[in-house]
Amino acid sequence: MKARSSSLAAALLVSALLGSLCVPAAVYAQQAATAPGSKQMSLADLRAWKSIRAPSVSPDGEWLAYQIAPNDGDATVVIRATHDTTEWRFPVGDATAGGRGGGRGGRGGRPSLVTISGDSRWAVFNVAPPQEAARGRSAQRSTGPNGSNGRKTALVDLATGKEKDFDGIARFLFAGDHPRWLALLRQPQRSGAGGTAASPAGGGGGGRGGAGAAPA
């Protein structure tokens, strides 16, 4: 009964917070459309129009995470505390780049834009290059470390907002509901190098071309 009440409270919290974020934009759009002599929206306006994507609440209900992204351009991941005014913002590059994620608590499941660990201490999300940089890289057909094309996976400590990046990650997964480790699957190397490794606290990711693990 307590778990069901917590889930209902979390759902109501998301609705309330997102409502407070979305109402001003809706009101502005309505006023712009009805104001005498108002200017019609251009293609540039539509491309720059921002929306909230894939909101999610941490298991303990203390954090709300979502992405703010334009129809064309660079996006931002926002992680907000529900109990005070703490807010973390992280630029995540081209909003149209997409990317696969991981699952909560080590069980996998449907990919999300922001994955929060089962103990609500960590958040993970993918970071793409800024749109202009991505277009330039595509034109030059160049790749970043580990064949990543400049893409990264970010691990954030929700207590401090400190971010730690890993290059060339194809998939990630927390180890259980109270994880001390984050499993990282690296993108394959063109050279064929591979292997597994576990990084020490404060270190980098796993071995090249294979699986790795980072302490959470």
PDB file of C-alpha atoms in Angstrom:
ATOM      1  CA  MET A   1       0.000   0.000   0.000  1.00  0.00           C
ATOM      2  CA  LYS A   2       2.869   2.344   0.859  1.00  0.00           C
ATOM      3  CA  ALA A   3       4.614   1.626  -2.485  1.00  0.00           C
ATOM      4  CA  ARG A   4       1.375   2.324  -4.363  1.00  0.00           C
ATOM      5  CA  SER A   5       0.914   5.617  -2.519  1.00  0.00           C
ATOM      6  CA  SER A   6       4.531   6.617  -3.312  1.00  0.00           C
ATOM      7  CA  SER A   7       3.983   5.875  -7.022  1.00  0.00           C
ATOM      8  CA  LEU A   8       0.787   7.930  -7.071  1.00  0.00           C
ATOM      9  CA  ALA A   9       2.504  10.809  -5.281  1.00  0.00           C
ATOM     10  CA  ALA A  10       5.389  10.706  -7.765  1.00  0.00           C
ATOM     11  CA  ALA A  11       2.975  10.757 -10.723  1.00  0.00           C
ATOM     12  CA  LEU A  12       1.102  13.739  -9.303  1.00  0.00           C
ATOM     13  CA  LEU A  13       4.413  15.500  -8.649  1.00  0.00           C
ATOM     14  CA  VAL A  14       5.537  15.093 -12.269  1.00  0.00           C
ATOM     15  CA  SER A  15       2.204  16.439 -13.530  1.00  0.00           C
ATOM     16  CA  ALA A  16       2.388  19.459 -11.238  1.00  0.00           C
ATOM     17  CA  LEU A  17       6.001  20.351 -12.051  1.00  0.00           C
ATOM     18  CA  LEU A  18       5.648  19.876 -15.802  1.00  0.00           C
ATOM     19  CA  GLY A  19       2.426  21.839 -15.736  1.00  0.00           C
ATOM     20  CA  SER A  20       4.216  24.771 -14.124  1.00  0.00           C
ATOM     21  CA  LEU A  21       6.877  24.590 -16.830  1.00  0.00           C
ATOM     22  CA  CYS A  22       4.570  24.232 -19.818  1.00  0.00           C
ATOM     23  CA  VAL A  23       1.763  26.677 -18.995  1.00  0.00           C
ATOM     24  CA  PRO A  24       3.758  29.894 -19.635  1.00  0.00           C
ATOM     25  CA  ALA A  25       4.755  28.710 -23.116  1.00  0.00           C
ATOM     26  CA  ALA A  26       1.166  27.743 -23.951  1.00  0.00           C
ATOM     27  CA  VAL A  27      -0.167  31.075 -22.695  1.00  0.00           C
ATOM     28  CA  TYR A  28       2.461  32.940 -24.692  1.00  0.00           C
ATOM     29  CA  ALA A  29       1.577  31.033 -27.868  1.00  0.00           C
ATOM     30  CA  GLN A  30      -2.135  31.761 -27.387  1.00  0.00           C
ATOM     31  CA  GLN A  31      -1.507  35.455 -26.783  1.00  0.00           C
ATOM     32  CA  ALA A  32       0.748  35.672 -29.839  1.00  0.00           C
ATOM     33  CA  ALA A  33      -1.906  34.061 -32.010  1.00  0.00           C
ATOM     34  CA  THR A  34      -4.753  36.315 -30.838  1.00  0.00           C
ATOM     35  CA  ALA A  35      -2.921  39.657 -30.455  1.00  0.00           C
ATOM     36  CA  PRO A  36      -3.854  42.233 -33.120  1.00  0.00           C
ATOM     37  CA  GLY A  37      -1.177  42.508 -35.761  1.00  0.00           C
ATOM     38  CA  SER A  38       0.729  39.530 -34.381  1.00  0.00           C
ATOM     39  CA  LYS A  39       3.453  38.043 -36.557  1.00  0.00           C
ATOM     40  CA  GLN A  40       2.991  34.546 -37.930  1.00  0.00           C
ATOM     41  CA  MET A  41       5.537  31.998 -36.765  1.00  0.00           C
ATOM     42  CA  SER A  42       8.337  31.346 -39.243  1.00  0.00           C
ATOM     43  CA  LEU A  43      10.168  28.126 -40.043  1.00  0.00           C
ATOM     44  CA  ALA A  44      13.051  29.329 -37.860  1.00  0.00           C
ATOM     45  CA  ASP A  45      10.640  29.825 -34.951  1.00  0.00           C
ATOM     46  CA  LEU A  46       9.310  26.287 -35.329  1.00  0.00           C
ATOM     47  CA  ARG A  47      12.828  24.819 -35.475  1.00  0.00           C
ATOM     48  CA  ALA A  48      13.810  26.681 -32.300  1.00  0.00           C
ATOM     49  CA  TRP A  49      10.595  25.817 -30.415  1.00  0.00           C
ATOM     50  CA  LYS A  50      11.572  23.866 -27.292  1.00  0.00           C
ATOM     51  CA  SER A  51       9.706  21.035 -25.628  1.00  0.00           C
ATOM     52  CA  ILE A  52      10.113  18.830 -22.552  1.00  0.00           C
ATOM     53  CA  ARG A  53      10.969  15.223 -23.339  1.00  0.00           C
ATOM     54  CA  ALA A  54      10.866  11.952 -21.387  1.00  0.00           C
ATOM     55  CA  PRO A  55      10.319  13.218 -17.802  1.00  0.00           C
ATOM     56  CA  SER A  56      11.079  10.691 -15.073  1.00  0.00           C
ATOM     57  CA  VAL A  57      11.113  10.658 -11.271  1.00  0.00           C
ATOM     58  CA  SER A  58      13.742   8.954  -9.118  1.00  0.00           C
ATOM     59  CA  PRO A  59      12.588   5.889  -7.105  1.00  0.00           C
ATOM     60  CA  ASP A  60      12.619   7.886  -3.852  1.00  0.00           C
ATOM     61  CA  GLY A  61      10.688  10.781  -5.423  1.00  0.00           C
ATOM     62  CA  GLU A  62      13.441  13.283  -4.608  1.00  0.00           C
ATOM     63  CA  TRP A  63      14.530  14.051  -8.203  1.00  0.00           C
ATOM     64  CA  LEU A  64      12.794  14.941 -11.467  1.00  0.00           C
ATOM     65  CA  ALA A  65      14.807  14.520 -14.676  1.00  0.00           C
ATOM     66  CA  TYR A  66      13.893  15.561 -18.207  1.00  0.00           C
ATOM     67  CA  GLN A  67      15.360  16.944 -21.416  1.00  0.00           C
ATOM     68  CA  ILE A  68      14.596  20.350 -22.896  1.00  0.00           C
ATOM     69  CA  ALA A  69      15.173  20.310 -26.640  1.00  0.00           C
ATOM     70  CA  PRO A  70      14.321  22.383 -29.719  1.00  0.00           C
ATOM     71  CA  ASN A  71      12.985  20.749 -32.870  1.00  0.00           C
ATOM     72  CA  ASP A  72      16.378  21.469 -34.416  1.00  0.00           C
ATOM     73  CA  GLY A  73      19.445  22.346 -32.344  1.00  0.00           C
ATOM     74  CA  ASP A  74      21.153  21.458 -29.077  1.00  0.00           C
ATOM     75  CA  ALA A  75      19.366  19.985 -26.051  1.00  0.00           C
ATOM     76  CA  THR A  76      19.855  20.224 -22.278  1.00  0.00           C
ATOM     77  CA  VAL A  77      19.267  17.623 -19.572  1.00  0.00           C
ATOM     78  CA  VAL A  78      17.694  19.116 -16.449  1.00  0.00           C
ATOM     79  CA  ILE A  79      17.673  17.335 -13.085  1.00  0.00           C
ATOM     80  CA  ARG A  80      15.663  19.119 -10.390  1.00  0.00           C
ATOM     81  CA  ALA A  81      15.210  18.337  -6.715  1.00  0.00           C
ATOM     82  CA  THR A  82      11.578  18.017  -5.653  1.00  0.00           C
ATOM     83  CA  HIS A  83      12.290  18.984  -2.030  1.00  0.00           C
ATOM     84  CA  ASP A  84      14.229  22.239  -2.567  1.00  0.00           C
ATOM     85  CA  THR A  85      15.526  24.574  -5.301  1.00  0.00           C
ATOM     86  CA  THR A  86      18.543  22.452  -6.331  1.00  0.00           C
ATOM     87  CA  GLU A  87      18.797  22.116 -10.107  1.00  0.00           C
ATOM     88  CA  TRP A  88      21.511  20.654 -12.347  1.00  0.00           C
ATOM     89  CA  ARG A  89      21.707  21.430 -16.097  1.00  0.00           C
ATOM     90  CA  PHE A  90      23.922  19.606 -18.598  1.00  0.00           C
ATOM     91  CA  PRO A  91      24.313  20.426 -22.313  1.00  0.00           C
ATOM     92  CA  VAL A  92      23.831  17.178 -24.273  1.00  0.00           C
ATOM     93  CA  GLY A  93      24.410  18.335 -27.842  1.00  0.00           C
ATOM     94  CA  ASP A  94      22.350  17.734 -30.972  1.00  0.00           C
ATOM     95  CA  ALA A  95      18.741  17.017 -29.998  1.00  0.00           C
ATOM     96  CA  THR A  96      18.202  14.947 -33.150  1.00  0.00           C
ATOM     97  CA  ALA A  97      21.184  12.646 -32.541  1.00  0.00           C
ATOM     98  CA  GLY A  98      19.268  10.170 -30.333  1.00  0.00           C
ATOM     99  CA  GLY A  99      21.156   7.306 -28.713  1.00  0.00           C
ATOM    100  CA  ARG A 100      20.502   4.227 -26.656  1.00  0.00           C
ATOM    101  CA  GLY A 101      20.572   4.168 -22.907  1.00  0.00           C
ATOM    102  CA  GLY A 102      20.299   1.608 -20.174  1.00  0.00           C
ATOM    103  CA  GLY A 103      17.874   0.369 -17.575  1.00  0.00           C
ATOM    104  CA  ARG A 104      17.219   1.223 -13.948  1.00  0.00           C
ATOM    105  CA  GLY A 105      18.450  -1.067 -11.225  1.00  0.00           C
ATOM    106  CA  GLY A 106      20.286  -3.453 -13.546  1.00  0.00           C
ATOM    107  CA  ARG A 107      17.166  -4.943 -15.129  1.00  0.00           C
ATOM    108  CA  GLY A 108      17.446  -3.300 -18.494  1.00  0.00           C
ATOM    109  CA  GLY A 109      14.201  -2.414 -20.229  1.00  0.00           C
ATOM    110  CA  ARG A 110      13.118   0.447 -22.432  1.00  0.00           C
ATOM    111  CA  PRO A 111      15.874   3.013 -23.069  1.00  0.00           C
ATOM    112  CA  SER A 112      15.318   6.475 -21.587  1.00  0.00           C
ATOM    113  CA  LEU A 113      16.945   9.859 -22.072  1.00  0.00           C
ATOM    114  CA  VAL A 114      17.993   9.961 -18.404  1.00  0.00           C
ATOM    115  CA  THR A 115      18.418   6.811 -16.309  1.00  0.00           C
ATOM    116  CA  ILE A 116      18.388   7.186 -12.506  1.00  0.00           C
ATOM    117  CA  SER A 117      19.869   4.444 -10.344  1.00  0.00           C
ATOM    118  CA  GLY A 118      17.662   2.347  -8.064  1.00  0.00           C
ATOM    119  CA  ASP A 119      19.092   4.045  -4.968  1.00  0.00           C
ATOM    120  CA  SER A 120      18.428   7.518  -6.464  1.00  0.00           C
ATOM    121  CA  ARG A 121      22.083   8.542  -6.074  1.00  0.00           C
ATOM    122  CA  TRP A 122      23.215   8.580  -9.718  1.00  0.00           C
ATOM    123  CA  ALA A 123      21.963   9.637 -13.146  1.00  0.00           C
ATOM    124  CA  VAL A 124      23.296   8.554 -16.541  1.00  0.00           C
ATOM    125  CA  PHE A 125      22.598   9.966 -19.989  1.00  0.00           C
ATOM    126  CA  ASN A 126      24.167  10.189 -23.432  1.00  0.00           C
ATOM    127  CA  VAL A 127      25.884  13.328 -24.704  1.00  0.00           C
ATOM    128  CA  ALA A 128      26.127  14.068 -28.427  1.00  0.00           C
ATOM    129  CA  PRO A 129      28.409  16.654 -30.042  1.00  0.00           C
ATOM    130  CA  PRO A 130      26.897  20.123 -30.567  1.00  0.00           C
ATOM    131  CA  GLN A 131      24.982  20.236 -33.829  1.00  0.00           C
ATOM    132  CA  GLU A 132      27.489  22.452 -35.656  1.00  0.00           C
ATOM    133  CA  ALA A 133      30.416  20.277 -34.555  1.00  0.00           C
ATOM    134  CA  ALA A 134      28.537  17.130 -35.549  1.00  0.00           C
ATOM    135  CA  ARG A 135      27.878  18.481 -39.029  1.00  0.00           C
ATOM    136  CA  GLY A 136      31.531  19.417 -39.457  1.00  0.00           C
ATOM    137  CA  ARG A 137      32.682  16.017 -38.231  1.00  0.00           C
ATOM    138  CA  SER A 138      30.257  14.266 -40.587  1.00  0.00           C
ATOM    139  CA  ALA A 139      31.558  16.260 -43.519  1.00  0.00           C
ATOM    140  CA  GLN A 140      35.143  15.276 -42.661  1.00  0.00           C
ATOM    141  CA  ARG A 141      34.136  11.672 -41.881  1.00  0.00           C
ATOM    142  CA  SER A 142      36.239  11.735 -38.734  1.00  0.00           C
ATOM    143  CA  THR A 143      35.638   9.905 -35.471  1.00  0.00           C
ATOM    144  CA  GLY A 144      36.439  10.587 -31.846  1.00  0.00           C
ATOM    145  CA  PRO A 145      38.048   8.282 -29.263  1.00  0.00           C
ATOM    146  CA  ASN A 146      37.000   4.619 -29.563  1.00  0.00           C
ATOM    147  CA  GLY A 147      35.104   5.378 -32.768  1.00  0.00           C
ATOM    148  CA  SER A 148      32.602   7.425 -30.772  1.00  0.00           C
ATOM    149  CA  ASN A 149      32.044  10.255 -33.291  1.00  0.00           C
ATOM    150  CA  GLY A 150      32.412  12.604 -30.336  1.00  0.00           C
ATOM    151  CA  ARG A 151      29.592  11.005 -28.323  1.00  0.00           C
ATOM    152  CA  LYS A 152      29.919  10.425 -24.597  1.00  0.00           C
ATOM    153  CA  THR A 153      28.033   8.882 -21.704  1.00  0.00           C
ATOM    154  CA  ALA A 154      27.785  11.050 -18.594  1.00  0.00           C
ATOM    155  CA  LEU A 155      27.528   9.777 -15.013  1.00  0.00           C
ATOM    156  CA  VAL A 156      26.270  12.392 -12.504  1.00  0.00           C
ATOM    157  CA  ASP A 157      26.427  12.295  -8.716  1.00  0.00           C
ATOM    158  CA  LEU A 158      23.040  13.729  -7.734  1.00  0.00           C
ATOM    159  CA  ALA A 159      24.335  14.851  -4.327  1.00  0.00           C
ATOM    160  CA  THR A 160      26.955  17.166  -5.839  1.00  0.00           C
ATOM    161  CA  GLY A 161      26.063  17.561  -9.532  1.00  0.00           C
ATOM    162  CA  LYS A 162      29.562  16.382 -10.462  1.00  0.00           C
ATOM    163  CA  GLU A 163      29.738  14.873 -13.951  1.00  0.00           C
ATOM    164  CA  LYS A 164      32.086  12.147 -15.177  1.00  0.00           C
ATOM    165  CA  ASP A 165      32.254  11.333 -18.904  1.00  0.00           C
ATOM    166  CA  PHE A 166      33.054   8.100 -20.754  1.00  0.00           C
ATOM    167  CA  ASP A 167      33.834   7.949 -24.497  1.00  0.00           C
ATOM    168  CA  GLY A 168      32.569   5.412 -26.995  1.00  0.00           C
ATOM    169  CA  ILE A 169      29.855   3.724 -24.913  1.00  0.00           C
ATOM    170  CA  ALA A 170      27.153   1.776 -26.762  1.00  0.00           C
ATOM    171  CA  ARG A 171      25.120   0.656 -23.721  1.00  0.00           C
ATOM    172  CA  PHE A 172      25.152   1.107 -19.936  1.00  0.00           C
ATOM    173  CA  LEU A 173      23.480  -0.661 -17.036  1.00  0.00           C
ATOM    174  CA  PHE A 174      23.385  -0.160 -13.273  1.00  0.00           C
ATOM    175  CA  ALA A 175      24.201  -3.236 -11.191  1.00  0.00           C
ATOM    176  CA  GLY A 176      21.089  -3.905  -9.119  1.00  0.00           C
ATOM    177  CA  ASP A 177      18.739  -1.695  -7.121  1.00  0.00           C
ATOM    178  CA  HIS A 178      21.554  -0.402  -4.874  1.00  0.00           C
ATOM    179  CA  PRO A 179      24.415  -0.218  -7.379  1.00  0.00           C
ATOM    180  CA  ARG A 180      28.049   0.385  -6.590  1.00  0.00           C
ATOM    181  CA  TRP A 181      29.014  -0.322 -10.212  1.00  0.00           C
ATOM    182  CA  LEU A 182      27.882   0.866 -13.624  1.00  0.00           C
ATOM    183  CA  ALA A 183      28.430  -1.610 -16.467  1.00  0.00           C
ATOM    184  CA  LEU A 184      29.585  -0.019 -19.738  1.00  0.00           C
ATOM    185  CA  LEU A 185      29.560  -1.713 -23.140  1.00  0.00           C
ATOM    186  CA  ARG A 186      31.997  -0.029 -25.487  1.00  0.00           C
ATOM    187  CA  GLN A 187      31.422   0.428 -29.189  1.00  0.00           C
ATOM    188  CA  PRO A 188      33.428  -2.027 -31.329  1.00  0.00           C
ATOM    189  CA  GLN A 189      36.840  -0.939 -32.571  1.00  0.00           C
ATOM    190  CA  ARG A 190      37.625  -0.945 -36.266  1.00  0.00           C
ATOM    191  CA  SER A 191      41.042  -2.332 -35.412  1.00  0.00           C
ATOM    192  CA  GLY A 192      39.428  -5.309 -33.686  1.00  0.00           C
ATOM    193  CA  ALA A 193      40.964  -4.613 -30.277  1.00  0.00           C
ATOM    194  CA  GLY A 194      38.854  -5.718 -27.367  1.00  0.00           C
ATOM    195  CA  GLY A 195      38.823  -6.754 -23.745  1.00  0.00           C
ATOM    196  CA  THR A 196      37.228  -6.168 -20.400  1.00  0.00           C
ATOM    197  CA  ALA A 197      38.321  -3.983 -17.544  1.00  0.00           C
ATOM    198  CA  ALA A 198      37.110  -2.315 -14.376  1.00  0.00           C
ATOM    199  CA  SER A 199      38.172   1.228 -13.671  1.00  0.00           C
ATOM    200  CA  PRO A 200      39.327   2.297 -10.193  1.00  0.00           C
ATOM    201  CA  ALA A 201      37.446   5.007  -8.314  1.00  0.00           C
ATOM    202  CA  GLY A 202      38.031   8.343 -10.017  1.00  0.00           C
ATOM    203  CA  GLY A 203      39.474   6.634 -13.097  1.00  0.00           C
ATOM    204  CA  GLY A 204      38.293   6.174 -16.664  1.00  0.00           C
ATOM    205  CA  GLY A 205      36.082   3.571 -18.275  1.00  0.00           C
ATOM    206  CA  GLY A 206      36.713   0.000 -19.304  1.00  0.00           C
ATOM    207  CA  GLY A 207      39.010  -1.602 -21.843  1.00  0.00           C
ATOM    208  CA  ARG A 208      38.972  -0.805 -25.536  1.00  0.00           C
ATOM    209  CA  GLY A 209      36.355  -2.361 -27.726  1.00  0.00           C
ATOM    210  CA  GLY A 210      34.794  -4.484 -24.999  1.00  0.00           C
ATOM    211  CA  ALA A 211      32.894  -4.268 -21.761  1.00  0.00           C
ATOM    212  CA  GLY A 212      33.947  -2.210 -18.788  1.00  0.00           C
ATOM    213  CA  ALA A 213      32.747  -1.179 -15.376  1.00  0.00           C
ATOM    214  CA  ALA A 214      32.880   2.096 -13.535  1.00  0.00           C
ATOM    215  CA  PRO A 215      32.272   2.507  -9.797  1.00  0.00           C
ATOM    216  CA  ALA A 216      29.052   4.392  -9.115  1.00  0.00           C
TER     217      ALA A 216
END
